[in-house]
Coordinates of C-alpha atoms in Angstrom, one line a residue:
X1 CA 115.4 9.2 18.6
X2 CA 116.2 8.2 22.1
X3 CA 112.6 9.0 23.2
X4 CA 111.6 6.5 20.5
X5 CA 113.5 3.9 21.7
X6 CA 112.6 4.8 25.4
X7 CA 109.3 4.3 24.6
X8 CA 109.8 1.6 22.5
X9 CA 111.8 -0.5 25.2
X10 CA 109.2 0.5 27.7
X11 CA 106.3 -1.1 25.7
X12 CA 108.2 -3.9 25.8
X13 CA 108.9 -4.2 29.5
X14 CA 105.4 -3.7 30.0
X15 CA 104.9 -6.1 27.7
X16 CA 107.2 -8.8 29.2
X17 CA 105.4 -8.0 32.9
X18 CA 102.0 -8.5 31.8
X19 CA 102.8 -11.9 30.3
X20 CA 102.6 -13.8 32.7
X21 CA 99.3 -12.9 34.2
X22 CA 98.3 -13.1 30.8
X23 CA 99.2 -16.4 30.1
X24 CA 98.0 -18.1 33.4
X25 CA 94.6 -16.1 32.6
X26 CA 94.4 -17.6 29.0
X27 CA 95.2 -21.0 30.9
X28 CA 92.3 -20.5 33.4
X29 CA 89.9 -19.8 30.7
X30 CA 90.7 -22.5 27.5
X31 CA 91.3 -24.9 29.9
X32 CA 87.9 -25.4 31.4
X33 CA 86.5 -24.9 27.9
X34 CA 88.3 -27.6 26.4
X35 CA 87.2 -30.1 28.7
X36 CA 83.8 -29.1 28.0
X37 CA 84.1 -28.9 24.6
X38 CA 85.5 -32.8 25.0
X39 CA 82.8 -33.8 27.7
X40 CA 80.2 -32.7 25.0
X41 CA 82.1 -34.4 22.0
X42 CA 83.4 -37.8 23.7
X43 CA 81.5 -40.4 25.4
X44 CA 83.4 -43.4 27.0
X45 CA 86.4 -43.0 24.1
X46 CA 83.1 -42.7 21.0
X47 CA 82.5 -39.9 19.5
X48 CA 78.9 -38.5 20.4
X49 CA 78.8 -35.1 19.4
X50 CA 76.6 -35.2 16.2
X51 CA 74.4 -37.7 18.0
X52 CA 74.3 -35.1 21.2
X53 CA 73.0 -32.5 18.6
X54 CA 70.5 -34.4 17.1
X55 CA 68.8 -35.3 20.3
X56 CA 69.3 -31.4 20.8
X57 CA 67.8 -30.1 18.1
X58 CA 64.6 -32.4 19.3
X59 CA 64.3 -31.9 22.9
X60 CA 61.5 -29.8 23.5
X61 CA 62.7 -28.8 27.3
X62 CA 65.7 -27.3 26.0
X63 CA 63.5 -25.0 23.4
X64 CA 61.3 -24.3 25.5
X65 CA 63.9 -23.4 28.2
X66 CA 65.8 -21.0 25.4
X67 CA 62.6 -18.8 25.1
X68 CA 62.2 -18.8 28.6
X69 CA 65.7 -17.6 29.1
X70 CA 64.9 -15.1 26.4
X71 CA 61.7 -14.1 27.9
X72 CA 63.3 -13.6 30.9
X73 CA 66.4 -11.7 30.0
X74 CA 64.0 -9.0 27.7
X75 CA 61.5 -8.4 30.3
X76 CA 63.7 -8.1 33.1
X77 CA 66.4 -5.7 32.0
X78 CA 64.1 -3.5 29.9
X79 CA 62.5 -2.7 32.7
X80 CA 65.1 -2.7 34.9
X81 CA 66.5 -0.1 32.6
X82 CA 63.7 1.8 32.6
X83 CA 63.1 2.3 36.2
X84 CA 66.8 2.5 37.4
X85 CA 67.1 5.6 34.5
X86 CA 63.4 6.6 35.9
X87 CA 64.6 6.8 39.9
X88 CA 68.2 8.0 39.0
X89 CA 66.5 11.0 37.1
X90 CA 63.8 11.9 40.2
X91 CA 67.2 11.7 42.6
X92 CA 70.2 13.2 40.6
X93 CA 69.4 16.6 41.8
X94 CA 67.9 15.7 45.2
X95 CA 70.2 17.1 48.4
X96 CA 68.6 16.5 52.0
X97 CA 68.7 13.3 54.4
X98 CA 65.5 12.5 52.6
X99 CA 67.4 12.0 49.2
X100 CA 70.0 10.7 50.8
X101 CA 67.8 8.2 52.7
X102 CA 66.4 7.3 49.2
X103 CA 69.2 6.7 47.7
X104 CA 70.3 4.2 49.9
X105 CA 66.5 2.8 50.3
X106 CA 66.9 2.2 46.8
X107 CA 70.2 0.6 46.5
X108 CA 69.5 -2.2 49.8
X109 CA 68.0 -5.1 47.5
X110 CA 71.0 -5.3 45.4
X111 CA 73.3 -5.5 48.5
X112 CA 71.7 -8.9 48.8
X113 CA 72.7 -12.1 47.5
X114 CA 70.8 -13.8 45.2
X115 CA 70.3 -17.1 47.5
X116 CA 68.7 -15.1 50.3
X117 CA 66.4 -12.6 48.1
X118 CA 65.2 -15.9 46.7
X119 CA 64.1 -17.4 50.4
X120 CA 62.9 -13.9 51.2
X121 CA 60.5 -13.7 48.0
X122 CA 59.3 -17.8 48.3
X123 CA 58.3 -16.7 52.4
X124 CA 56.6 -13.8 50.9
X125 CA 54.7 -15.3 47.8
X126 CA 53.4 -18.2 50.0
X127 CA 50.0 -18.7 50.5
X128 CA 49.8 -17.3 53.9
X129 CA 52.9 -14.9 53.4
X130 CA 52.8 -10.7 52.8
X131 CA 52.3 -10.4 49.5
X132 CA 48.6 -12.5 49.6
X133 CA 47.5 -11.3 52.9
X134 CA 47.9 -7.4 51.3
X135 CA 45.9 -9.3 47.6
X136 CA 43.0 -10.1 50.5
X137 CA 42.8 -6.9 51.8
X138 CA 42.1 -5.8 48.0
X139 CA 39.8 -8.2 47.4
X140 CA 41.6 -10.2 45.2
X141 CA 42.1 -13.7 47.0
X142 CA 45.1 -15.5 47.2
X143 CA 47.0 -16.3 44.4
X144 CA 49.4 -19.0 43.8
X145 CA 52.6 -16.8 42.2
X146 CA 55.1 -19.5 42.3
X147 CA 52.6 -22.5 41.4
X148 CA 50.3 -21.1 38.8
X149 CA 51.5 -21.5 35.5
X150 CA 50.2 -18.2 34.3
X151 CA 52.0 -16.0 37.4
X152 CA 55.3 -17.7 37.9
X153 CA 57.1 -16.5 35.3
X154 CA 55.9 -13.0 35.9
X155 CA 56.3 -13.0 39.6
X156 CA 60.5 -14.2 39.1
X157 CA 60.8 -11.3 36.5
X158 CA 59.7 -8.9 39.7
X159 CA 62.1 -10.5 41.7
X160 CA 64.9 -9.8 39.9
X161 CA 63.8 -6.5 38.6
X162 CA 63.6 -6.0 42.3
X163 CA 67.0 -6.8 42.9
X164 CA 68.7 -5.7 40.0
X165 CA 67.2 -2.1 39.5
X166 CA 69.4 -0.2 41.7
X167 CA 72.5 -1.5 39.9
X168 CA 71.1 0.6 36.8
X169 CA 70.5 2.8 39.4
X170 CA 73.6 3.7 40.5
X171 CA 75.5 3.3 37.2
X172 CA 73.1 5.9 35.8
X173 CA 73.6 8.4 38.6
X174 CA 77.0 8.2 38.5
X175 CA 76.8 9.3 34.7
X176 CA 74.5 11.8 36.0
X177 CA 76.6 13.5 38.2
X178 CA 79.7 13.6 36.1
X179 CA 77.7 14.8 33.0
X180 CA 78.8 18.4 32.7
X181 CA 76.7 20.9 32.9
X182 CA 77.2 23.6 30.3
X183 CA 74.8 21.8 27.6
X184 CA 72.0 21.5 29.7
X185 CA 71.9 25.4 31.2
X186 CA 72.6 26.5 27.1
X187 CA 69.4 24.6 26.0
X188 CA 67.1 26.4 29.2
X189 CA 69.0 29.6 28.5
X190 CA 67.7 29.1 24.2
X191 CA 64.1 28.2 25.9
X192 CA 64.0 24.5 25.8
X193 CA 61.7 22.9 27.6
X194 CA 62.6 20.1 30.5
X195 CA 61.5 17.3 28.0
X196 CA 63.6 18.6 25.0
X197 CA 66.6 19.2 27.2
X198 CA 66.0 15.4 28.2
X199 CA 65.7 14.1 24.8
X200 CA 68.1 15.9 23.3
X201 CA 71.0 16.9 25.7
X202 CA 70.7 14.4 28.6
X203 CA 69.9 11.2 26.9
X204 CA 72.3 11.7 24.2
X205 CA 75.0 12.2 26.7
X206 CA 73.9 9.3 28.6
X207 CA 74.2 6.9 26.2
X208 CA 77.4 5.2 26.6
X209 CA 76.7 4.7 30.4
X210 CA 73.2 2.9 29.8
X211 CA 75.3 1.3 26.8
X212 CA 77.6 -0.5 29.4
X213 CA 74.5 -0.5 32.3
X214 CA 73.1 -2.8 29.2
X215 CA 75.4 -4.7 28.7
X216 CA 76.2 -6.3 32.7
X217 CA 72.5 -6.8 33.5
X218 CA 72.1 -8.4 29.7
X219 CA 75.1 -10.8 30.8
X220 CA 74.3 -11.3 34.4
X221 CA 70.8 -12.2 33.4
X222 CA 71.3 -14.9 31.4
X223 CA 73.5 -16.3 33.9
X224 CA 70.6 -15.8 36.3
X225 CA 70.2 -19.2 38.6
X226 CA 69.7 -19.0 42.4
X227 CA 66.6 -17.0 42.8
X228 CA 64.8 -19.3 40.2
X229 CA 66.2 -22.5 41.9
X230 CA 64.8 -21.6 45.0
X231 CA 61.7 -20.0 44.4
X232 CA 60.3 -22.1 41.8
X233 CA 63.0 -25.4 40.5
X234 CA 61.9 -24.3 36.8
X235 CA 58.5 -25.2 37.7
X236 CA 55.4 -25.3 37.2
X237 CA 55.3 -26.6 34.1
X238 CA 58.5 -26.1 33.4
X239 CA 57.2 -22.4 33.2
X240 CA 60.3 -21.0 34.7
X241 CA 62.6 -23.4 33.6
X242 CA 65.5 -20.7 31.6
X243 CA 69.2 -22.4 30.4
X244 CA 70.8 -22.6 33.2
X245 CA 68.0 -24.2 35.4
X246 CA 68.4 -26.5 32.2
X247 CA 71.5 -27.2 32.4
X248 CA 71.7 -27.9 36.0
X249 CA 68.9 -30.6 36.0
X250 CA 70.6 -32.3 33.2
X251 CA 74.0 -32.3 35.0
X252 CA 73.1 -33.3 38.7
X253 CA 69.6 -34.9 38.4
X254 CA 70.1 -37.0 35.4
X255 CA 74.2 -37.4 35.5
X256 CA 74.1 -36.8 31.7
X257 CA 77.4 -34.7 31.7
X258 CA 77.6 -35.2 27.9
X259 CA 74.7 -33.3 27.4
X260 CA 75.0 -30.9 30.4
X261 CA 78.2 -30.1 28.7
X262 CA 76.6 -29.5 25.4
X263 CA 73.9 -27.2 27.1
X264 CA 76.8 -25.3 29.0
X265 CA 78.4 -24.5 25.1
X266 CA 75.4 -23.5 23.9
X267 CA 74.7 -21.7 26.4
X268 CA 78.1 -19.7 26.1
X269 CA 77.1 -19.1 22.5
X270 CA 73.9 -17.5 22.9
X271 CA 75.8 -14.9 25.1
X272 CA 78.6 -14.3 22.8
X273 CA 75.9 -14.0 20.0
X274 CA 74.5 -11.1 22.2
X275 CA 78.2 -9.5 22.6
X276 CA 78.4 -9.5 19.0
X277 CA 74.8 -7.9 18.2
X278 CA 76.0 -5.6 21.2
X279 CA 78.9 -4.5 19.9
X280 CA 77.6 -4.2 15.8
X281 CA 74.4 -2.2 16.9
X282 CA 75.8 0.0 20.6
X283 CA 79.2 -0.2 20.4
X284 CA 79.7 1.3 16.5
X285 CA 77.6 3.5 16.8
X286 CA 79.0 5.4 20.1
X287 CA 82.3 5.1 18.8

């Protein structure tokens, strides 16, 4: 009975000395969203809300810029998924300065802010930069990858699958190398072959660390915003134009906080709708 109450009174104390931190954290966070939620609602003492949606539900720019974001988001971490599980798999095993220089090869981009891989990428896209002189070399001309409509978007997606890979990367070795061992030697031992031992030892045992891998790049993408800024300001077109470029535009170009506010919300709610398809469809089904 006493170690009952022990426990008990310790829960409690743990309780009372987390509170705190707890409550100035809750403070941080509904604060800010309040005021949103009352830029977005009230305009000069009116309320504009239902109005603000209307004009919403209409604006073309803001449909277009929530495919782009979606667009963007899909194709960037799937593949970023794909080749960070692809390199982590060619260097789990690998032991040598060469490995080790590969490793760390691999992992420089994402040491990078976002603000300077964007300047890096607009000096190499440009007409006269890297990337065209090696397309002339080919054969292939120069090519406008930040001004043509039908490259832009496909040149950012590089970009940040560029940067972003060796965070899969890493998260995926590190799973690697704590993955025990045992399983893998009993399926070669029963005469599986490397592919079978892959799809049905490794990957399964993998899951919950490309589960949370998902999940950050999923959420850092759509708050994705520098690179695009700077490389292309949503342009051309409006090609690369995602939420948050959006939302920006609509906040500092036009002054319309109202509706910058609105954007910001919705915005919000497209990622909680993700956290909630995450955790019905990844989550359940690891637990």
């Amino acid at each position: 009975m006493q170690t009952k109450r022990g426990m008990g009174g310790s829960k409690r104390t743990g309780i009372l000395l987390l509170l705190p931190a707890a409550i100035l954290i809750a403070v941080l966070m509904l604060y800010p969203l309040g005021h949103m939620v009352g830029m977005a609602a009230v305009q000069n003492g009116k309320w504009v809300l239902t109005r603000s949606g209307l004009v919403l539900s209409r604006d073309g720019v803001f449909w277009r810029a929530l495919w782009n974001t979606l667009i963007f988001v899909v194709a960037s971490v799937t593949a970023e998924m794909a080749t960070g599980l692809v390199f982590a798999l060619l260097l789990w095993e690998g032991r040598g300065r060469a490995a080790n220089f590969a490793r760390g090869l691999i992992l420089l981009p994402s040491m990078l802010s976002p603000t300077v891989v964007g300047i890096v990428w607009l000096l190499l896209f440009y007409p006269f930069g890297l990337v065209n002189w090696g397309t002339t070399l080919l054969g292939l001309g120069r090519l406008q990858y930040l001004a043509d409509p039908r490259l832009a978007m496909a040149s950012v997606i590089f970009v940040d699958i560029w940067q972003w890979t060796p965070f899969v990367f890493i998260f995926v070795l590190a799973g690697l190398t704590g993955m025990p061992v045992e399983p893998r030697e009993a399926a070669l031992v029963d005469g599986a072959s490397a592919w079978q031992v892959f799809r049905y030892v490794t990957l399964p045992l993998l899951r919950p660390t490309l589960a949370a891998a998902l999940m950050f790049r999923v959420i850092d993408a759509f708050r994705a915003f520098d690179k695009i800024l700077i490389m292309t300001n949503g342009g051309p077109a409006e090609v690369t134009t995602i939420l948050s470029i959006y939302l920006y535009k609509v906040s500092f170009h036009y002054q319309n906080w109202n509706y910058g506010a609105l954007l910001a919300l919705v915005l919000i709610a497209v990622t909680l709708a993700f956290h909630w398809t995450y955790n019905r469809l990844v989550v359940r089904r690891l637990a």
